[in-house]
Amino acid sequence: MSMDIGKFHFEQPVFLAPMAGVTDTAYRIIAHDMGCPLCYAEMVSSQGIHFRNERTLEMLKTEPEERPIAMQIFANTPAMAAEAAKYVEDLGMADILDFNMGCPAPKIVKNGEGSALMREPAKAFAILSAIRRAVKMPFTVKMRKGWDDDNVNVLEIAKLAEEAGVDAIAVHGRTREQFYRDNADWEIIAAVKQMVNVPVIANGDVRSCADLKKIFAVTGADGVMIGRAAQGNPWIFRQLTHYLQTGEELPGPTMQERAEVILRHLDLLLKYKGDYVGPREMRKHATWYTRGIKHGAILRDRFNKAETRQDFVDIIDEFF
Ligand SMILES: Cc1cc2nc3c(=O)[nH]c(=O)nc-3n(C[C@H](O)[C@H](O)[C@H](O)COP(=O)(O)O)c2cc1C
């Protein structure tokens, strides 16, 4: 099991899916340490890049220890997309460029961005072609099954993406209308894989080694992308990559390991986001890290009030 994206070769192609508010530098460094060979960053607005929005530009920063890394942009015109792609390439802080055609959020869709492009094949093709002309770096696109059940057009759009010259296609097996509900349709990913000659990354509902085995078997995809199952669970990359190498399932983290990684994650957030934002962003991660453990509800309530590193240390000392 291995795949290439442009010049990059991945022996165990289990990637971190892009997640806004989750896959920032801090989490990507942790996922990378746990064996994730390629992390996708949070989606970045092309308009934000165009207007040199400070917070947008901050999101484009990466660290040497997380390379290679994929940076995802979203846009609604070929010119805006090409300009943003070129900016990312020239900055030299990312290795792979990804284009978002999957985000279902109303404010994005209303703007004609994200999964809205699943309704506009000609525009999607024009955007992907413009990006391809603008940059030399490896370039991937992430798309959904379609807009809704009456508009399942991922096959058409994947074919157009291939024609536009993308190096790989990631497919989330849900329509826009489904958001994150129901089960992802892996059969449609299989159909995409059958149709295109570029590598395909399957996405949706992979949470365990058994799921990994099954999604590869059903879809024939070249790689997979893990989203929600990686929230508060970077160990999933250690487990899945180890499983691909050996067929063996590793146990989950011990309480000790969880405590260590929570504090490491917090320290990284403090470093990159500062003393005010860092602990506040850590609250949701801490909640995810402690899913399924004893006294969960009380613990989460305490995490949600934590304001300093010491607060997190005290909670861990008390409960772990
Ligand atoms: C909190 C959250 C944020 C997300 N942000 C993005 C994003 O910025 N770009 C993107 O292409 N997909 C985004 N997604 C979708 C995921 O990349 C992935 O396609 C989806 O969660 C399905 O995979 P899963 O079942 O493994 O979670 C997001 C999903 C979640 C849950």
mmCIF file of C-alpha atoms and ligand atoms in Angstrom:
data_model
loop_
_atom_site.group_PDB
_atom_site.id
_atom_site.type_symbol
_atom_site.label_atom_id
_atom_site.label_comp_id
_atom_site.label_asym_id
_atom_site.label_seq_id
_atom_site.Cartn_x
_atom_site.Cartn_y
_atom_site.Cartn_z
ATOM 1 C CA MET A 1 0.000 0.000 0.000
ATOM 2 C CA SER A 2 1.611 3.228 -1.092
ATOM 3 C CA MET A 3 0.806 6.282 -3.167
ATOM 4 C CA ASP A 4 2.386 9.267 -4.841
ATOM 5 C CA ILE A 5 1.167 12.835 -4.940
ATOM 6 C CA GLY A 6 3.340 14.507 -7.532
ATOM 7 C CA LYS A 7 6.934 14.026 -6.400
ATOM 8 C CA PHE A 8 5.945 12.907 -2.906
ATOM 9 C CA HIS A 9 5.831 9.238 -2.093
ATOM 10 C CA PHE A 10 3.851 7.894 0.859
ATOM 11 C CA GLU A 11 4.397 4.355 2.088
ATOM 12 C CA GLN A 12 1.421 4.349 4.453
ATOM 13 C CA PRO A 13 -1.031 6.780 2.855
ATOM 14 C CA VAL A 14 -3.200 7.605 5.871
ATOM 15 C CA PHE A 15 -3.603 11.368 5.860
ATOM 16 C CA LEU A 16 -5.071 13.908 8.264
ATOM 17 C CA ALA A 17 -8.147 15.496 6.647
ATOM 18 C CA PRO A 18 -8.378 19.280 6.605
ATOM 19 C CA MET A 19 -10.534 20.513 9.487
ATOM 20 C CA ALA A 20 -11.140 24.190 10.142
ATOM 21 C CA GLY A 21 -10.525 24.968 13.802
ATOM 22 C CA VAL A 22 -8.710 21.668 14.327
ATOM 23 C CA THR A 23 -5.804 20.996 11.962
ATOM 24 C CA ASP A 24 -3.666 23.980 12.899
ATOM 25 C CA THR A 25 0.110 23.863 13.342
ATOM 26 C CA ALA A 26 -0.144 22.566 16.915
ATOM 27 C CA TYR A 27 -2.292 19.574 16.025
ATOM 28 C CA ARG A 28 -0.450 18.867 12.794
ATOM 29 C CA ILE A 29 2.866 18.609 14.644
ATOM 30 C CA ILE A 30 1.307 16.092 17.032
ATOM 31 C CA ALA A 31 -0.341 14.048 14.249
ATOM 32 C CA HIS A 32 2.916 14.055 12.319
ATOM 33 C CA ASP A 33 4.802 12.760 15.375
ATOM 34 C CA MET A 34 2.275 9.952 15.670
ATOM 35 C CA GLY A 35 3.130 8.787 12.171
ATOM 36 C CA CYS A 36 0.749 10.743 9.947
ATOM 37 C CA PRO A 37 2.774 11.161 6.757
ATOM 38 C CA LEU A 38 0.772 14.119 5.394
ATOM 39 C CA CYS A 39 -1.455 16.570 7.212
ATOM 40 C CA TYR A 40 -3.913 18.827 5.445
ATOM 41 C CA ALA A 41 -4.145 22.283 7.031
ATOM 42 C CA GLU A 42 -7.372 24.185 7.691
ATOM 43 C CA MET A 43 -9.068 25.759 4.684
ATOM 44 C CA VAL A 44 -7.759 29.224 3.863
ATOM 45 C CA SER A 45 -9.703 31.962 2.090
ATOM 46 C CA SER A 46 -8.306 33.107 -1.255
ATOM 47 C CA GLN A 47 -9.933 36.465 -0.668
ATOM 48 C CA GLY A 48 -8.174 36.674 2.675
ATOM 49 C CA ILE A 49 -4.891 36.093 0.864
ATOM 50 C CA HIS A 50 -5.806 38.664 -1.795
ATOM 51 C CA PHE A 51 -6.496 41.325 0.823
ATOM 52 C CA ARG A 52 -3.490 40.238 2.916
ATOM 53 C CA ASN A 53 -5.737 39.657 5.908
ATOM 54 C CA GLU A 54 -3.433 39.217 8.878
ATOM 55 C CA ARG A 55 -5.241 36.211 10.339
ATOM 56 C CA THR A 56 -5.386 34.518 6.950
ATOM 57 C CA LEU A 57 -1.661 34.952 6.370
ATOM 58 C CA GLU A 58 -1.002 33.599 9.865
ATOM 59 C CA MET A 59 -2.763 30.373 8.819
ATOM 60 C CA LEU A 60 -0.302 29.859 5.978
ATOM 61 C CA LYS A 61 2.653 29.541 8.336
ATOM 62 C CA THR A 62 4.052 26.075 8.903
ATOM 63 C CA GLU A 63 6.959 24.547 10.785
ATOM 64 C CA PRO A 64 9.819 22.500 9.310
ATOM 65 C CA GLU A 65 8.955 19.477 11.487
ATOM 66 C CA GLU A 66 5.508 19.088 9.918
ATOM 67 C CA ARG A 67 6.706 18.951 6.312
ATOM 68 C CA PRO A 68 5.584 17.706 3.891
ATOM 69 C CA ILE A 69 2.293 19.476 4.431
ATOM 70 C CA ALA A 70 -0.769 20.222 2.281
ATOM 71 C CA MET A 71 -2.315 23.706 2.356
ATOM 72 C CA GLN A 72 -5.948 23.996 1.332
ATOM 73 C CA ILE A 73 -7.486 27.090 -0.249
ATOM 74 C CA PHE A 74 -11.063 27.925 -1.207
ATOM 75 C CA ALA A 75 -12.206 30.401 -3.857
ATOM 76 C CA ASN A 76 -15.048 31.201 -6.226
ATOM 77 C CA THR A 77 -13.242 32.479 -9.308
ATOM 78 C CA PRO A 78 -10.333 31.175 -11.377
ATOM 79 C CA ALA A 79 -8.408 34.437 -10.973
ATOM 80 C CA MET A 80 -8.751 34.496 -7.183
ATOM 81 C CA ALA A 81 -7.864 30.802 -6.902
ATOM 82 C CA ALA A 82 -4.813 31.116 -9.146
ATOM 83 C CA GLU A 83 -3.548 34.168 -7.287
ATOM 84 C CA ALA A 84 -3.907 32.464 -3.910
ATOM 85 C CA ALA A 85 -2.271 29.273 -5.161
ATOM 86 C CA LYS A 86 0.686 31.228 -6.475
ATOM 87 C CA TYR A 87 0.969 33.079 -3.183
ATOM 88 C CA VAL A 88 1.089 29.767 -1.292
ATOM 89 C CA GLU A 89 3.701 28.397 -3.662
ATOM 90 C CA ASP A 90 5.893 31.502 -3.502
ATOM 91 C CA LEU A 91 5.733 31.548 0.283
ATOM 92 C CA GLY A 92 7.470 28.167 0.237
ATOM 93 C CA MET A 93 5.886 26.931 3.447
ATOM 94 C CA ALA A 94 3.709 24.186 1.945
ATOM 95 C CA ASP A 95 4.493 21.203 -0.249
ATOM 96 C CA ILE A 96 1.124 20.304 -1.728
ATOM 97 C CA LEU A 97 -1.710 22.646 -2.629
ATOM 98 C CA ASP A 98 -5.301 21.467 -2.171
ATOM 99 C CA PHE A 99 -8.477 23.059 -3.437
ATOM 100 C CA ASN A 100 -11.694 22.837 -1.387
ATOM 101 C CA MET A 101 -14.872 21.794 -3.174
ATOM 102 C CA GLY A 102 -16.456 20.166 -0.157
ATOM 103 C CA CYS A 103 -17.220 22.709 2.555
ATOM 104 C CA PRO A 104 -20.992 22.699 3.200
ATOM 105 C CA ALA A 105 -21.137 25.740 5.532
ATOM 106 C CA PRO A 106 -23.891 28.169 4.472
ATOM 107 C CA LYS A 107 -21.679 31.260 4.507
ATOM 108 C CA ILE A 108 -19.175 29.548 2.204
ATOM 109 C CA VAL A 109 -21.775 28.044 -0.117
ATOM 110 C CA LYS A 110 -23.654 31.356 -0.370
ATOM 111 C CA ASN A 111 -20.449 32.832 -1.724
ATOM 112 C CA GLY A 112 -20.248 30.184 -4.429
ATOM 113 C CA GLU A 113 -17.298 28.533 -2.670
ATOM 114 C CA GLY A 114 -16.685 25.045 -1.227
ATOM 115 C CA SER A 115 -19.320 22.490 -2.150
ATOM 116 C CA ALA A 116 -21.285 25.088 -4.153
ATOM 117 C CA LEU A 117 -18.823 24.304 -6.926
ATOM 118 C CA MET A 118 -20.213 20.751 -7.112
ATOM 119 C CA ARG A 119 -23.195 22.401 -8.836
ATOM 120 C CA GLU A 120 -21.018 24.222 -11.330
ATOM 121 C CA PRO A 121 -18.823 21.800 -13.270
ATOM 122 C CA ALA A 122 -17.688 24.379 -15.838
ATOM 123 C CA LYS A 123 -16.602 26.829 -13.181
ATOM 124 C CA ALA A 124 -14.934 24.093 -11.151
ATOM 125 C CA PHE A 125 -12.980 23.069 -14.247
ATOM 126 C CA ALA A 126 -11.975 26.661 -14.958
ATOM 127 C CA ILE A 127 -10.750 27.127 -11.384
ATOM 128 C CA LEU A 128 -8.770 23.893 -11.273
ATOM 129 C CA SER A 129 -7.222 24.639 -14.669
ATOM 130 C CA ALA A 130 -6.257 28.132 -13.559
ATOM 131 C CA ILE A 131 -4.577 26.768 -10.434
ATOM 132 C CA ARG A 132 -2.744 24.173 -12.504
ATOM 133 C CA ARG A 133 -1.392 26.887 -14.782
ATOM 134 C CA ALA A 134 -0.436 29.080 -11.832
ATOM 135 C CA VAL A 135 1.666 26.620 -9.818
ATOM 136 C CA LYS A 136 4.163 23.822 -10.313
ATOM 137 C CA MET A 137 3.726 22.326 -6.854
ATOM 138 C CA PRO A 138 1.722 19.079 -6.483
ATOM 139 C CA PHE A 139 -1.939 19.919 -6.510
ATOM 140 C CA THR A 140 -4.918 17.975 -5.151
ATOM 141 C CA VAL A 141 -8.638 18.660 -4.958
ATOM 142 C CA LYS A 142 -11.093 17.558 -2.298
ATOM 143 C CA MET A 143 -14.708 17.099 -3.317
ATOM 144 C CA ARG A 144 -18.001 15.641 -2.151
ATOM 145 C CA LYS A 145 -20.295 13.058 -3.697
ATOM 146 C CA GLY A 146 -22.399 15.879 -5.143
ATOM 147 C CA TRP A 147 -24.779 18.608 -4.076
ATOM 148 C CA ASP A 148 -27.745 16.431 -3.083
ATOM 149 C CA ASP A 149 -29.213 13.049 -3.964
ATOM 150 C CA ASP A 150 -30.583 14.441 -7.207
ATOM 151 C CA ASN A 151 -27.200 15.847 -8.138
ATOM 152 C CA VAL A 152 -24.599 13.152 -7.572
ATOM 153 C CA ASN A 153 -22.032 14.431 -10.026
ATOM 154 C CA VAL A 154 -18.704 13.542 -8.435
ATOM 155 C CA LEU A 155 -17.901 11.295 -11.407
ATOM 156 C CA GLU A 156 -18.250 14.153 -13.867
ATOM 157 C CA ILE A 157 -16.341 16.571 -11.669
ATOM 158 C CA ALA A 158 -13.557 14.083 -10.890
ATOM 159 C CA LYS A 159 -13.072 13.508 -14.622
ATOM 160 C CA LEU A 160 -12.869 17.273 -15.182
ATOM 161 C CA ALA A 161 -10.397 17.573 -12.308
ATOM 162 C CA GLU A 162 -8.210 14.935 -13.929
ATOM 163 C CA GLU A 163 -8.387 16.803 -17.245
ATOM 164 C CA ALA A 164 -7.448 20.020 -15.457
ATOM 165 C CA GLY A 165 -4.262 18.291 -14.292
ATOM 166 C CA VAL A 166 -4.682 17.590 -10.582
ATOM 167 C CA ASP A 167 -2.223 15.120 -9.023
ATOM 168 C CA ALA A 168 -4.795 13.392 -6.802
ATOM 169 C CA ILE A 169 -8.473 13.581 -5.933
ATOM 170 C CA ALA A 170 -9.880 13.215 -2.419
ATOM 171 C CA VAL A 171 -13.531 12.217 -2.244
ATOM 172 C CA HIS A 172 -15.760 12.591 0.819
ATOM 173 C CA GLY A 173 -18.648 10.216 0.211
ATOM 174 C CA ARG A 174 -21.439 12.549 1.294
ATOM 175 C CA THR A 175 -23.453 15.166 -0.569
ATOM 176 C CA ARG A 176 -23.513 18.794 0.535
ATOM 177 C CA GLU A 177 -27.061 18.335 1.678
ATOM 178 C CA GLN A 178 -25.954 15.560 4.074
ATOM 179 C CA PHE A 179 -23.333 17.740 5.798
ATOM 180 C CA TYR A 180 -21.884 15.070 8.145
ATOM 181 C CA ARG A 181 -25.034 12.953 8.566
ATOM 182 C CA ASP A 182 -25.663 9.356 7.540
ATOM 183 C CA ASN A 183 -22.931 7.016 6.399
ATOM 184 C CA ALA A 184 -20.419 8.074 3.790
ATOM 185 C CA ASP A 185 -20.992 6.326 0.472
ATOM 186 C CA TRP A 186 -17.849 4.326 -0.239
ATOM 187 C CA GLU A 187 -19.322 2.799 -3.403
ATOM 188 C CA ILE A 188 -19.296 6.173 -5.126
ATOM 189 C CA ILE A 189 -15.616 6.504 -4.236
ATOM 190 C CA ALA A 190 -15.045 3.110 -5.861
ATOM 191 C CA ALA A 191 -16.752 4.422 -9.003
ATOM 192 C CA VAL A 192 -14.474 7.485 -9.046
ATOM 193 C CA LYS A 193 -11.405 5.276 -8.615
ATOM 194 C CA GLN A 194 -12.531 3.130 -11.557
ATOM 195 C CA MET A 195 -12.961 6.155 -13.761
ATOM 196 C CA VAL A 196 -9.875 8.295 -13.261
ATOM 197 C CA ASN A 197 -6.196 7.574 -13.709
ATOM 198 C CA VAL A 198 -4.928 9.898 -10.998
ATOM 199 C CA PRO A 199 -4.636 8.611 -7.408
ATOM 200 C CA VAL A 200 -7.801 8.740 -5.323
ATOM 201 C CA ILE A 201 -7.976 9.409 -1.574
ATOM 202 C CA ALA A 202 -11.066 7.960 0.103
ATOM 203 C CA ASN A 203 -12.669 9.910 2.933
ATOM 204 C CA GLY A 204 -15.537 9.466 5.345
ATOM 205 C CA ASP A 205 -16.167 7.444 8.497
ATOM 206 C CA VAL A 206 -12.809 5.720 8.965
ATOM 207 C CA ARG A 207 -12.404 5.249 12.718
ATOM 208 C CA SER A 208 -10.561 1.947 13.176
ATOM 209 C CA CYS A 209 -8.241 -0.588 11.583
ATOM 210 C CA ALA A 210 -11.288 -2.595 10.529
ATOM 211 C CA ASP A 211 -12.727 0.483 8.771
ATOM 212 C CA LEU A 212 -9.392 1.094 7.080
ATOM 213 C CA LYS A 213 -9.250 -2.433 5.745
ATOM 214 C CA LYS A 214 -12.823 -2.183 4.563
ATOM 215 C CA ILE A 215 -12.573 1.203 2.848
ATOM 216 C CA PHE A 216 -9.526 0.063 0.882
ATOM 217 C CA ALA A 217 -11.322 -3.145 -0.076
ATOM 218 C CA VAL A 218 -14.552 -1.412 -1.106
ATOM 219 C CA THR A 219 -13.102 1.612 -2.888
ATOM 220 C CA GLY A 220 -9.778 0.378 -4.249
ATOM 221 C CA ALA A 221 -8.547 3.875 -3.366
ATOM 222 C CA ASP A 222 -4.862 4.699 -3.164
ATOM 223 C CA GLY A 223 -5.000 6.472 0.190
ATOM 224 C CA VAL A 224 -7.381 7.525 2.941
ATOM 225 C CA MET A 225 -8.049 10.688 4.883
ATOM 226 C CA ILE A 226 -9.104 10.718 8.527
ATOM 227 C CA GLY A 227 -11.216 13.575 9.861
ATOM 228 C CA ARG A 228 -13.344 13.403 12.987
ATOM 229 C CA ALA A 229 -11.793 10.203 14.311
ATOM 230 C CA ALA A 230 -8.530 12.109 14.651
ATOM 231 C CA GLN A 231 -10.028 14.791 16.894
ATOM 232 C CA GLY A 232 -8.402 14.242 20.285
ATOM 233 C CA ASN A 233 -7.026 10.996 18.921
ATOM 234 C CA PRO A 234 -3.726 11.462 17.101
ATOM 235 C CA TRP A 235 -2.866 7.866 18.115
ATOM 236 C CA ILE A 236 -5.113 6.761 15.284
ATOM 237 C CA PHE A 237 -2.243 7.511 12.899
ATOM 238 C CA ARG A 238 0.140 5.296 14.859
ATOM 239 C CA GLN A 239 -2.486 2.554 14.878
ATOM 240 C CA LEU A 240 -3.481 2.780 11.215
ATOM 241 C CA THR A 241 0.027 3.126 9.775
ATOM 242 C CA HIS A 242 1.243 0.278 11.981
ATOM 243 C CA TYR A 243 -1.683 -1.822 10.838
ATOM 244 C CA LEU A 244 -0.863 -1.188 7.184
ATOM 245 C CA GLN A 245 2.746 -2.205 7.804
ATOM 246 C CA THR A 246 2.151 -5.292 9.913
ATOM 247 C CA GLY A 247 -1.537 -6.215 9.987
ATOM 248 C CA GLU A 248 -1.332 -5.815 13.757
ATOM 249 C CA GLU A 249 -3.647 -3.651 15.872
ATOM 250 C CA LEU A 250 -1.944 -1.559 18.532
ATOM 251 C CA PRO A 251 -3.778 -0.719 21.764
ATOM 252 C CA GLY A 252 -5.077 2.825 22.304
ATOM 253 C CA PRO A 253 -3.253 5.338 24.510
ATOM 254 C CA THR A 254 -2.823 4.877 28.254
ATOM 255 C CA MET A 255 -4.070 7.591 30.629
ATOM 256 C CA GLN A 256 -0.460 8.638 31.098
ATOM 257 C CA GLU A 257 -0.005 9.089 27.352
ATOM 258 C CA ARG A 258 -3.225 11.047 27.090
ATOM 259 C CA ALA A 259 -2.112 13.376 29.862
ATOM 260 C CA GLU A 260 1.288 13.905 28.225
ATOM 261 C CA VAL A 261 -0.183 14.665 24.819
ATOM 262 C CA ILE A 262 -2.814 17.033 26.231
ATOM 263 C CA LEU A 263 -0.051 19.077 27.848
ATOM 264 C CA ARG A 264 2.141 18.928 24.747
ATOM 265 C CA HIS A 265 -0.810 20.092 22.623
ATOM 266 C CA LEU A 266 -1.500 22.892 25.075
ATOM 267 C CA ASP A 267 2.148 23.969 25.055
ATOM 268 C CA LEU A 268 2.101 24.131 21.269
ATOM 269 C CA LEU A 269 -1.119 26.179 21.315
ATOM 270 C CA LEU A 270 0.426 28.524 23.870
ATOM 271 C CA LYS A 271 3.436 28.899 21.601
ATOM 272 C CA TYR A 272 1.463 29.563 18.412
ATOM 273 C CA LYS A 273 -1.657 31.295 19.725
ATOM 274 C CA GLY A 274 -0.554 32.872 22.965
ATOM 275 C CA ASP A 275 -1.633 32.818 26.605
ATOM 276 C CA TYR A 276 -5.197 33.994 26.047
ATOM 277 C CA VAL A 277 -6.328 32.125 22.914
ATOM 278 C CA GLY A 278 -4.188 29.012 23.506
ATOM 279 C CA PRO A 279 -5.969 27.660 26.626
ATOM 280 C CA ARG A 280 -9.371 28.574 25.203
ATOM 281 C CA GLU A 281 -8.727 26.650 22.000
ATOM 282 C CA MET A 282 -7.383 23.768 24.080
ATOM 283 C CA ARG A 283 -10.734 23.314 25.818
ATOM 284 C CA LYS A 284 -12.397 21.568 22.894
ATOM 285 C CA HIS A 285 -9.328 19.440 22.190
ATOM 286 C CA ALA A 286 -9.124 18.409 25.872
ATOM 287 C CA THR A 287 -12.769 17.396 25.715
ATOM 288 C CA TRP A 288 -12.053 15.221 22.680
ATOM 289 C CA TYR A 289 -8.922 13.723 24.283
ATOM 290 C CA THR A 290 -11.008 12.524 27.201
ATOM 291 C CA ARG A 291 -13.943 11.073 25.267
ATOM 292 C CA GLY A 292 -15.049 7.831 26.800
ATOM 293 C CA ILE A 293 -13.100 8.101 30.056
ATOM 294 C CA LYS A 294 -14.477 7.922 33.599
ATOM 295 C CA HIS A 295 -16.017 11.052 35.139
ATOM 296 C CA GLY A 296 -16.070 12.472 31.620
ATOM 297 C CA ALA A 297 -18.867 14.965 32.170
ATOM 298 C CA ILE A 298 -17.330 16.581 35.270
ATOM 299 C CA LEU A 299 -13.916 16.555 33.672
ATOM 300 C CA ARG A 300 -15.158 18.278 30.546
ATOM 301 C CA ASP A 301 -16.987 20.871 32.576
ATOM 302 C CA ARG A 302 -13.720 21.667 34.353
ATOM 303 C CA PHE A 303 -11.724 21.795 31.106
ATOM 304 C CA ASN A 304 -14.252 24.235 29.687
ATOM 305 C CA LYS A 305 -13.431 26.711 32.429
ATOM 306 C CA ALA A 306 -9.653 26.324 32.280
ATOM 307 C CA GLU A 307 -7.822 29.565 31.577
ATOM 308 C CA THR A 308 -4.163 28.812 32.191
ATOM 309 C CA ARG A 309 -1.675 25.979 31.764
ATOM 310 C CA GLN A 310 -1.787 25.451 35.522
ATOM 311 C CA ASP A 311 -5.568 24.947 35.364
ATOM 312 C CA PHE A 312 -5.081 22.083 32.874
ATOM 313 C CA VAL A 313 -2.276 20.582 35.005
ATOM 314 C CA ASP A 314 -4.502 20.696 38.116
ATOM 315 C CA ILE A 315 -7.396 18.985 36.320
ATOM 316 C CA ILE A 316 -5.126 16.279 34.974
ATOM 317 C CA ASP A 317 -3.565 15.715 38.422
ATOM 318 C CA GLU A 318 -6.999 15.342 39.926
ATOM 319 C CA PHE A 319 -8.628 13.070 37.375
ATOM 320 C CA PHE A 320 -5.899 11.054 35.668
HETATM 321 C C1 LIG B 1 -14.777 20.434 12.387
HETATM 322 C C2 LIG B 1 -14.595 20.081 10.943
HETATM 323 C C3 LIG B 1 -13.965 20.986 10.095
HETATM 324 C C4 LIG B 1 -13.779 20.685 8.743
HETATM 325 N N1 LIG B 1 -13.114 21.569 7.953
HETATM 326 C C5 LIG B 1 -12.824 21.231 6.655
HETATM 327 C C6 LIG B 1 -12.009 22.069 5.837
HETATM 328 O O1 LIG B 1 -11.513 23.124 6.266
HETATM 329 N N2 LIG B 1 -11.770 21.667 4.555
HETATM 330 C C7 LIG B 1 -12.282 20.499 4.041
HETATM 331 O O2 LIG B 1 -12.044 20.169 2.877
HETATM 332 N N3 LIG B 1 -13.043 19.679 4.810
HETATM 333 C C8 LIG B 1 -13.297 20.013 6.092
HETATM 334 N N4 LIG B 1 -13.999 19.136 6.874
HETATM 335 C C9 LIG B 1 -14.408 17.833 6.324
HETATM 336 C C10 LIG B 1 -13.374 16.747 6.625
HETATM 337 O O3 LIG B 1 -12.148 17.028 5.985
HETATM 338 C C11 LIG B 1 -13.874 15.368 6.157
HETATM 339 O O4 LIG B 1 -14.101 15.430 4.773
HETATM 340 C C12 LIG B 1 -15.160 14.939 6.854
HETATM 341 O O5 LIG B 1 -15.116 15.199 8.240
HETATM 342 C C13 LIG B 1 -15.444 13.447 6.630
HETATM 343 O O6 LIG B 1 -14.414 12.647 7.126
HETATM 344 P P1 LIG B 1 -14.538 11.878 8.552
HETATM 345 O O7 LIG B 1 -15.757 11.023 8.477
HETATM 346 O O8 LIG B 1 -13.261 11.095 8.671
HETATM 347 O O9 LIG B 1 -14.684 12.947 9.597
HETATM 348 C C14 LIG B 1 -14.238 19.450 8.225
HETATM 349 C C15 LIG B 1 -14.876 18.546 9.081
HETATM 350 C C16 LIG B 1 -15.058 18.841 10.419
HETATM 351 C C17 LIG B 1 -15.724 17.824 11.306
#
